[in-house]
Short mmCIF file of C-alpha atoms and ligand atoms in Angstrom, two decimals:
data_model
loop_
_atom_site.label_atom_id
_atom_site.label_comp_id
_atom_site.label_asym_id
_atom_site.label_seq_id
_atom_site.Cartn_x
_atom_site.Cartn_y
_atom_site.Cartn_z
CA MET O 163 0.00 0.00 0.00
CA SER O 164 1.35 3.45 -0.88
CA LEU O 165 1.87 6.06 1.82
CA GLU O 166 -0.91 8.08 0.26
CA GLN O 167 -3.30 5.17 0.65
CA ARG O 168 -2.09 4.58 4.20
CA VAL O 169 -2.75 8.14 5.40
CA VAL O 170 -6.14 8.18 3.66
CA GLN O 171 -7.16 4.85 5.15
CA ALA O 172 -5.98 5.83 8.63
CA PHE O 173 -7.85 9.12 8.31
CA GLU O 174 -11.05 7.31 7.33
CA ARG O 175 -10.76 4.97 10.30
CA ARG O 176 -10.14 7.78 12.74
CA PHE O 177 -12.68 10.31 11.51
CA ALA O 178 -15.26 8.11 9.75
CA ALA O 179 -15.06 10.37 6.68
CA SER O 180 -12.79 10.96 3.72
CA PRO O 181 -10.10 13.62 4.10
CA ASP O 182 -10.73 16.94 2.38
CA PHE O 183 -7.09 17.18 1.30
CA VAL O 184 -3.99 15.06 0.91
CA VAL O 185 -0.64 16.86 0.76
CA ARG O 186 2.92 15.68 0.35
CA ALA O 187 6.33 17.32 0.75
CA PRO O 188 9.54 15.57 -0.32
CA GLY O 189 12.95 15.02 1.25
CA ARG O 190 15.98 15.87 -0.85
CA VAL O 191 19.43 14.82 -1.90
CA ASN O 192 21.99 17.49 -2.69
CA LEU O 193 24.09 16.73 -5.78
CA ILE O 194 26.69 19.42 -5.07
CA GLY O 195 27.01 22.73 -3.21
CA GLU O 196 27.45 21.66 0.42
CA HIS O 197 27.69 24.07 3.35
CA THR O 198 27.33 26.90 0.87
CA ASP O 199 23.71 27.90 1.58
CA TYR O 200 24.41 29.80 4.80
CA ASN O 201 27.23 31.54 2.96
CA ASP O 202 24.69 32.97 0.49
CA GLY O 203 26.09 30.64 -2.17
CA PHE O 204 24.82 28.04 -4.66
CA VAL O 205 23.34 24.60 -4.08
CA LEU O 206 22.08 21.93 -6.49
CA PRO O 207 19.65 19.60 -4.72
CA MET O 208 16.82 17.50 -6.10
CA ALA O 209 13.57 16.59 -4.35
CA ILE O 210 13.37 12.80 -4.03
CA ASP O 211 10.60 10.22 -4.07
CA ARG O 212 10.67 9.97 -0.26
CA ALA O 213 8.17 12.28 1.36
CA ILE O 214 5.92 13.22 4.26
CA TRP O 215 2.17 12.84 3.58
CA ILE O 216 -0.72 14.38 5.47
CA ALA O 217 -4.42 13.62 4.99
CA LEU O 218 -6.53 16.34 6.61
CA ARG O 219 -9.75 18.28 6.92
CA PRO O 220 -10.24 21.78 8.36
CA ARG O 221 -11.80 22.23 11.81
CA ASP O 222 -14.18 24.95 12.84
CA ASP O 223 -11.99 26.03 15.74
CA ASP O 224 -8.31 26.94 16.00
CA GLU O 225 -7.05 23.57 17.18
CA VAL O 226 -4.69 21.25 15.34
CA HIS O 227 -5.05 17.51 15.97
CA VAL O 228 -2.62 15.18 14.23
CA HIS O 229 -1.90 11.48 14.49
CA SER O 230 1.46 10.15 13.28
CA LEU O 231 1.56 6.63 11.86
CA GLU O 232 5.35 6.46 12.19
CA PHE O 233 5.37 7.41 15.86
CA SER O 234 1.96 5.90 16.76
CA ASP O 235 1.43 9.17 18.57
CA SER O 236 -1.33 11.79 18.61
CA ILE O 237 -0.76 15.44 19.36
CA SER O 238 -2.97 18.51 19.57
CA PHE O 239 -2.42 22.20 20.17
CA PRO O 240 -4.36 25.48 20.01
CA LEU O 241 -3.13 27.99 17.43
CA ASP O 242 -3.64 30.95 19.75
CA ALA O 243 -1.56 29.59 22.63
CA LEU O 244 1.42 27.76 21.12
CA GLU O 245 3.79 26.34 23.67
CA ASN O 246 7.32 25.20 22.89
CA THR O 247 8.17 21.98 24.73
CA LYS O 248 11.49 21.77 22.84
CA SER O 249 11.11 18.10 21.98
CA GLY O 250 9.20 15.79 19.71
CA TRP O 251 7.87 15.88 16.17
CA SER O 252 4.96 18.19 17.08
CA GLU O 253 7.39 21.11 17.50
CA TYR O 254 7.91 21.17 13.72
CA LEU O 255 4.18 21.66 13.20
CA LYS O 256 3.91 24.22 15.98
CA GLY O 257 6.99 26.03 14.73
CA VAL O 258 5.46 26.35 11.25
CA ALA O 259 2.19 27.60 12.74
CA TRP O 260 4.11 30.12 14.87
CA SER O 261 6.17 31.35 11.93
CA LEU O 262 3.16 31.69 9.58
CA GLN O 263 1.24 33.60 12.23
CA GLU O 264 4.24 35.81 13.01
CA ALA O 265 4.25 36.70 9.30
CA GLY O 266 0.66 37.86 9.67
CA TYR O 267 -1.25 34.91 8.20
CA ALA O 268 -4.54 34.05 9.88
CA LEU O 269 -4.61 30.27 10.30
CA GLN O 270 -7.41 27.86 10.91
CA GLY O 271 -7.40 24.56 12.78
CA TRP O 272 -7.33 21.17 11.07
CA GLU O 273 -7.16 17.49 11.93
CA GLY O 274 -5.37 14.75 10.14
CA VAL O 275 -2.96 11.85 9.85
CA VAL O 276 0.71 12.10 8.94
CA ALA O 277 3.13 9.45 7.66
CA GLY O 278 6.42 9.54 5.85
CA ASP O 279 9.29 7.50 4.45
CA VAL O 280 12.14 10.01 4.59
CA PRO O 281 14.66 8.32 6.89
CA ARG O 282 15.47 10.51 9.90
CA GLY O 283 19.04 11.66 10.46
CA ALA O 284 20.13 10.32 7.07
CA GLY O 285 20.96 13.76 5.65
CA LEU O 286 17.84 13.68 3.45
CA SER O 287 15.94 16.52 5.16
CA SER O 288 13.12 14.74 6.91
CA SER O 289 12.55 17.81 9.07
CA ALA O 290 12.21 20.21 6.14
CA ALA O 291 9.77 17.72 4.53
CA LEU O 292 7.65 17.70 7.69
CA GLU O 293 7.72 21.49 7.88
CA LEU O 294 6.68 21.93 4.26
CA ALA O 295 3.97 19.28 4.54
CA ALA O 296 2.64 21.10 7.61
CA ALA O 297 2.76 24.44 5.76
CA ARG O 298 0.84 22.87 2.86
CA ALA O 299 -1.74 21.53 5.31
CA PHE O 300 -2.16 24.97 6.91
CA ALA O 301 -2.54 26.51 3.45
CA CYS O 302 -5.33 24.00 2.63
CA ALA O 303 -7.16 24.67 5.88
CA ALA O 304 -6.83 28.47 5.61
CA PRO O 305 -7.34 29.47 1.96
CA ALA O 306 -6.30 33.05 2.86
CA LEU O 307 -2.75 31.70 2.95
CA PRO O 308 -1.42 31.82 -0.62
CA TRP O 309 1.12 29.22 -1.69
CA ALA O 310 4.27 31.15 -2.57
CA PRO O 311 7.09 28.58 -2.41
CA LYS O 312 9.99 30.95 -1.68
CA GLU O 313 8.21 32.85 1.02
CA ILE O 314 6.88 29.66 2.60
CA ALA O 315 10.39 28.14 2.47
CA ARG O 316 11.76 31.17 4.31
CA LEU O 317 9.04 30.93 6.94
CA CYS O 318 9.68 27.22 7.43
CA GLN O 319 13.40 27.93 7.78
CA ARG O 320 12.50 30.52 10.42
CA ALA O 321 10.45 27.87 12.23
CA GLU O 322 13.46 25.57 12.28
CA ASN O 323 15.91 28.35 13.30
CA GLU O 324 13.83 30.04 15.96
CA TRP O 325 11.27 27.52 17.18
CA VAL O 326 13.08 24.19 16.82
CA GLY O 327 16.44 25.90 17.45
CA VAL O 328 18.52 24.47 14.57
CA GLN O 329 20.56 27.07 12.66
CA CYS O 330 20.11 25.51 9.20
CA GLY O 331 20.40 27.41 5.92
CA ILE O 332 17.64 27.70 3.30
CA MET O 333 18.47 24.77 0.99
CA ASP O 334 16.30 22.03 2.48
CA GLN O 335 13.14 24.10 2.81
CA MET O 336 13.60 25.62 -0.65
CA ILE O 337 13.98 22.32 -2.47
CA SER O 338 11.12 20.70 -0.55
CA ALA O 339 8.96 23.72 -1.48
CA ALA O 340 10.06 24.28 -5.06
CA GLY O 341 11.48 21.00 -6.40
CA GLN O 342 10.67 20.01 -9.99
CA ALA O 343 10.04 16.53 -11.30
CA ASP O 344 12.93 15.07 -13.31
CA HIS O 345 15.21 18.00 -12.47
CA ALA O 346 17.73 19.17 -9.94
CA LEU O 347 17.36 22.79 -8.87
CA LEU O 348 20.19 25.28 -8.90
CA ILE O 349 19.35 27.65 -6.06
CA ASP O 350 21.02 30.98 -5.52
CA CYS O 351 20.70 31.12 -1.75
CA ARG O 352 21.01 34.90 -1.69
CA SER O 353 18.28 35.83 -4.19
CA LEU O 354 16.43 32.51 -4.03
CA GLU O 355 16.36 32.47 -7.80
CA THR O 356 16.15 28.93 -9.12
CA GLU O 357 16.92 27.15 -12.33
CA ALA O 358 15.82 23.60 -13.07
CA VAL O 359 18.47 21.35 -14.66
CA PRO O 360 18.02 17.71 -15.69
CA LEU O 361 20.62 15.07 -14.86
CA PRO O 362 22.85 14.09 -17.80
CA PRO O 363 20.86 11.73 -20.08
CA GLY O 364 21.04 8.09 -19.01
CA THR O 365 22.21 8.79 -15.45
CA VAL O 366 20.54 8.48 -12.04
CA ALA O 367 21.34 9.67 -8.54
CA VAL O 368 21.81 6.86 -6.04
CA VAL O 369 21.52 7.65 -2.34
CA LEU O 370 23.87 5.64 -0.14
CA ASP O 371 22.83 5.84 3.51
CA THR O 372 25.72 4.77 5.77
CA ALA O 373 23.20 3.97 8.54
CA THR O 374 25.41 5.96 10.92
CA ARG O 375 24.03 8.93 12.86
CA ARG O 376 26.21 11.30 14.82
CA GLY O 377 25.49 13.25 17.99
CA LEU O 378 26.67 16.86 18.36
CA VAL O 379 25.91 17.57 14.71
CA ASP O 380 24.15 20.82 15.65
CA SER O 381 27.07 22.24 17.59
CA LEU O 382 29.62 21.18 14.95
CA TYR O 383 27.39 22.73 12.28
CA ASN O 384 27.11 25.99 14.21
CA GLU O 385 30.87 26.04 14.71
CA ARG O 386 31.38 25.75 10.92
CA ARG O 387 28.93 28.59 10.37
CA ALA O 388 30.77 30.82 12.82
CA GLN O 389 34.12 30.04 11.17
CA CYS O 390 32.67 30.96 7.77
CA GLU O 391 31.28 34.22 9.12
CA ALA O 392 34.64 35.09 10.64
CA ALA O 393 36.34 34.36 7.32
CA ALA O 394 33.84 36.59 5.48
CA ALA O 395 34.58 39.38 7.97
CA PHE O 396 38.29 38.94 7.24
CA PHE O 397 37.62 39.46 3.53
CA GLY O 398 35.39 42.43 4.37
CA VAL O 399 32.31 41.00 2.62
CA PRO O 400 28.77 40.12 3.82
CA ALA O 401 29.25 36.41 3.03
CA LEU O 402 31.84 34.06 1.50
CA ARG O 403 29.67 34.00 -1.62
CA ASP O 404 31.28 37.36 -2.42
CA VAL O 405 34.82 35.96 -2.51
CA SER O 406 36.05 34.57 -5.84
CA VAL O 407 38.68 31.82 -6.06
CA GLU O 408 41.20 34.45 -7.25
CA GLN O 409 40.42 36.84 -4.40
CA PHE O 410 40.72 33.96 -1.97
CA ARG O 411 44.15 32.96 -3.31
CA ALA O 412 45.43 36.52 -3.19
CA ARG O 413 44.68 37.05 0.49
CA ALA O 414 44.22 33.66 2.15
CA GLN O 415 47.74 33.43 3.57
CA ALA O 416 46.88 36.06 6.18
CA LEU O 417 43.92 33.99 7.49
CA ASP O 418 44.47 31.54 10.32
CA GLU O 419 44.82 27.96 9.16
CA VAL O 420 41.42 26.54 10.13
CA LYS O 421 39.41 29.47 8.80
CA ARG O 422 41.50 29.40 5.63
CA ARG O 423 40.55 25.78 4.98
CA ARG O 424 36.89 26.37 5.82
CA ALA O 425 36.77 29.36 3.47
CA ARG O 426 38.66 27.47 0.75
CA HIS O 427 35.98 24.80 0.80
CA VAL O 428 33.13 27.29 0.48
CA VAL O 429 34.77 29.41 -2.21
CA THR O 430 35.77 26.45 -4.37
CA GLU O 431 32.48 24.61 -3.74
CA ASN O 432 30.51 27.59 -5.05
CA ALA O 433 32.66 27.55 -8.19
CA ARG O 434 32.20 23.77 -8.57
CA THR O 435 28.43 24.10 -8.23
CA VAL O 436 28.13 26.73 -10.93
CA ARG O 437 30.39 24.61 -13.13
CA ALA O 438 28.34 21.48 -12.39
CA VAL O 439 25.28 23.14 -13.88
CA GLU O 440 27.19 23.94 -17.07
CA MET O 441 28.31 20.31 -17.29
CA MET O 442 24.75 19.09 -16.76
CA ARG O 443 23.51 21.34 -19.52
CA ARG O 444 26.13 19.82 -21.78
CA GLY O 445 25.11 16.35 -20.63
CA ASP O 446 28.70 15.70 -19.52
CA ALA O 447 28.34 13.05 -16.82
CA ASP O 448 32.11 12.48 -16.57
CA ALA O 449 32.81 16.11 -15.77
CA LEU O 450 29.91 16.31 -13.31
CA GLY O 451 31.17 13.18 -11.56
CA ARG O 452 34.67 14.64 -11.24
CA LEU O 453 33.24 17.77 -9.64
CA MET O 454 31.36 15.60 -7.13
CA ASP O 455 34.59 13.75 -6.31
CA ALA O 456 36.40 17.05 -5.77
CA SER O 457 33.55 18.27 -3.56
CA HIS O 458 33.94 15.22 -1.34
CA ALA O 459 37.68 15.75 -0.95
CA SER O 460 37.11 19.38 -0.03
CA LEU O 461 34.41 18.49 2.54
CA ARG O 462 36.65 15.80 4.01
CA ASP O 463 39.96 17.67 4.12
CA ASP O 464 39.11 21.37 4.31
CA PHE O 465 35.66 21.52 5.86
CA GLU O 466 36.15 18.33 7.94
CA VAL O 467 32.54 17.19 8.00
CA SER O 468 32.94 13.69 6.53
CA SER O 469 33.33 10.50 8.59
CA ASP O 470 35.14 7.17 8.17
CA GLU O 471 31.89 5.53 7.08
CA LEU O 472 31.11 8.24 4.53
CA ASP O 473 34.65 8.01 3.14
CA GLN O 474 34.31 4.23 2.96
CA MET O 475 30.95 4.45 1.19
CA VAL O 476 32.32 6.90 -1.34
CA ALA O 477 35.36 4.64 -1.94
CA CYS O 478 33.06 1.63 -2.48
CA ALA O 479 30.91 3.61 -4.92
CA ARG O 480 33.80 4.88 -7.01
CA ARG O 481 35.20 1.38 -7.52
CA GLU O 482 32.08 0.25 -9.31
CA GLU O 483 31.44 0.19 -13.00
CA GLY O 484 29.07 2.90 -14.17
CA CYS O 485 29.86 5.34 -11.34
CA TYR O 486 30.80 8.84 -12.53
CA GLY O 487 31.41 10.33 -9.11
CA ALA O 488 30.35 10.18 -5.46
CA ARG O 489 30.35 12.42 -2.43
CA MET O 490 28.84 12.86 1.00
CA THR O 491 25.61 14.84 0.95
CA GLY O 492 23.87 17.04 3.54
CA ALA O 493 25.42 18.35 6.74
CA GLY O 494 27.77 15.34 7.09
CA PHE O 495 29.24 13.65 10.19
CA GLY O 496 27.29 10.52 9.19
CA GLY O 497 24.16 10.14 7.11
CA SER O 498 24.29 9.64 3.36
CA ALA O 499 26.47 9.87 0.29
CA VAL O 500 25.20 10.36 -3.26
CA ALA O 501 26.59 8.86 -6.47
CA LEU O 502 25.96 9.69 -10.10
CA VAL O 503 25.51 6.40 -11.91
CA ASP O 504 24.73 5.03 -15.36
CA GLU O 505 21.05 4.22 -15.38
CA ASP O 506 21.60 0.75 -16.85
CA ALA O 507 24.22 -0.11 -14.23
CA ALA O 508 22.26 1.26 -11.26
CA GLU O 509 20.76 -2.00 -9.94
CA ALA O 510 24.07 -3.87 -10.03
CA PHE O 511 25.81 -0.80 -8.62
CA ALA O 512 23.42 -0.62 -5.66
CA GLU O 513 24.01 -4.26 -4.77
CA ALA O 514 27.77 -4.13 -5.17
CA VAL O 515 28.19 -0.96 -3.12
CA ALA O 516 26.00 -2.31 -0.32
CA ALA O 517 28.10 -5.51 -0.20
CA CYS O 518 31.39 -3.59 -0.30
CA TYR O 519 30.33 -1.23 2.51
CA ARG O 520 28.98 -4.06 4.64
CA ALA O 521 32.19 -6.03 4.25
CA ALA O 522 34.33 -3.03 5.18
CA THR O 523 32.33 -1.71 8.15
CA GLY O 524 30.06 -4.50 9.34
CA ILE O 525 27.11 -2.11 8.93
CA ALA O 526 24.16 -2.75 6.59
CA PRO O 527 23.57 0.39 4.51
CA ALA O 528 20.37 1.53 2.78
CA VAL O 529 20.81 2.15 -0.94
CA THR O 530 18.11 3.89 -2.99
CA ILE O 531 17.97 4.74 -6.68
CA CYS O 532 16.18 8.09 -6.71
CA THR O 533 13.91 9.91 -9.08
CA ALA O 534 13.48 13.67 -8.88
CA THR O 535 9.98 14.71 -7.85
CA ALA O 536 7.98 17.91 -7.54
CA GLY O 537 8.09 20.00 -4.37
CA ALA O 538 5.33 20.27 -1.78
CA GLU O 539 1.91 19.83 -3.35
CA VAL O 540 -1.73 19.11 -2.79
CA VAL O 541 -2.25 15.70 -4.37
CA ALA O 542 -5.95 15.42 -3.67
CA GLY O 543 -8.37 18.01 -2.49
CA LYS O 544 -11.64 19.83 -2.63
CA GLY O 545 -11.39 22.88 -4.81
C1 GLA D 768 21.91 20.80 6.42
C2 GLA D 768 21.24 22.17 6.52
C3 GLA D 768 21.30 22.89 5.16
C4 GLA D 768 22.72 22.90 4.60
C5 GLA D 768 23.34 21.51 4.66
C6 GLA D 768 24.80 21.52 4.27
O1 GLA D 768 21.18 19.98 5.58
O2 GLA D 768 19.90 22.02 6.91
O3 GLA D 768 20.79 24.19 5.31
O4 GLA D 768 23.51 23.84 5.28
O5 GLA D 768 23.24 20.94 5.95
O6 GLA D 768 24.95 21.86 2.94
#
């Protein structure tokens, strides 16, 4: 049974009626452009066919009642007295409600059932998917809330930054809001302009989940952000986005060693991401793969956000026939890698990489051949 069918069926059991709306919002995999979003730079993610689904109907009052199939847990809260308990999946929904209301939108209550298949902690943005699905649900229940993907992405990011307390950039919310089927999305994280680019013909993205999850990711992430901001201040610019590779080379020697390496990653990664789009437009899978390989090295050596398992996974992937390139994806410190692979070789690739990784680490990975999907949408609904 599909997730859509599951949330609809669970809704019908719970409320003895059909839902008025079904919404979905996808997770994502980032092809290249890592740790560049909070430096106002470029990212190139695609929305994947793993998503959060909500079946819902509006309520007459201002209460939200939601049951989660994954957590076998029901929550409820009033929209006019939101309370932050700082734990649990309901804070993502409350945070979105808070942020939308702060922006001046009048919301209405709703009740529904949520389920999803975006693995948590795998670097595939399960939290952004939940936020965008919640925002879509609020927009269905309160038609006065227009669906403007960029604005909603910003408000969901604010929910995560200020309500949930994670200092993420804009990438995950943007791609979950604005993803396009069969395309990756180049996002300029300063202007939020986007450009849809297809993968080179005959290739697919394969997500390689190391099945390792690290603690302290938030504090390590915030430390990287602070180092980048300090490096931008050294160059006298608002963000590292404003430093070209040439400008970096000319002045980097005067930066302290750690900040120099952090900045070198961001500056070169921005250049690689822009270049990656050119290579995709040319359909040059070899060149795109080499840029992904270089991105991994830079994240491992200069930005220091890889892990032994991620390095091992990437090594296993690159050995295989049909692999153009591979790199860690997302914040790092565990989670997933992504490989660009010949479509015809993908099944054999997936099996071989899983076996290689298992033999090297003793850990069973999760390998998924992905298709690029649309961003958050109403898949069924009244009017
Ligand atoms: C996490 C954050 C994003 C981005 C990536 C690293 O996924 O949520 O905003 O910074 O890490 O590229």
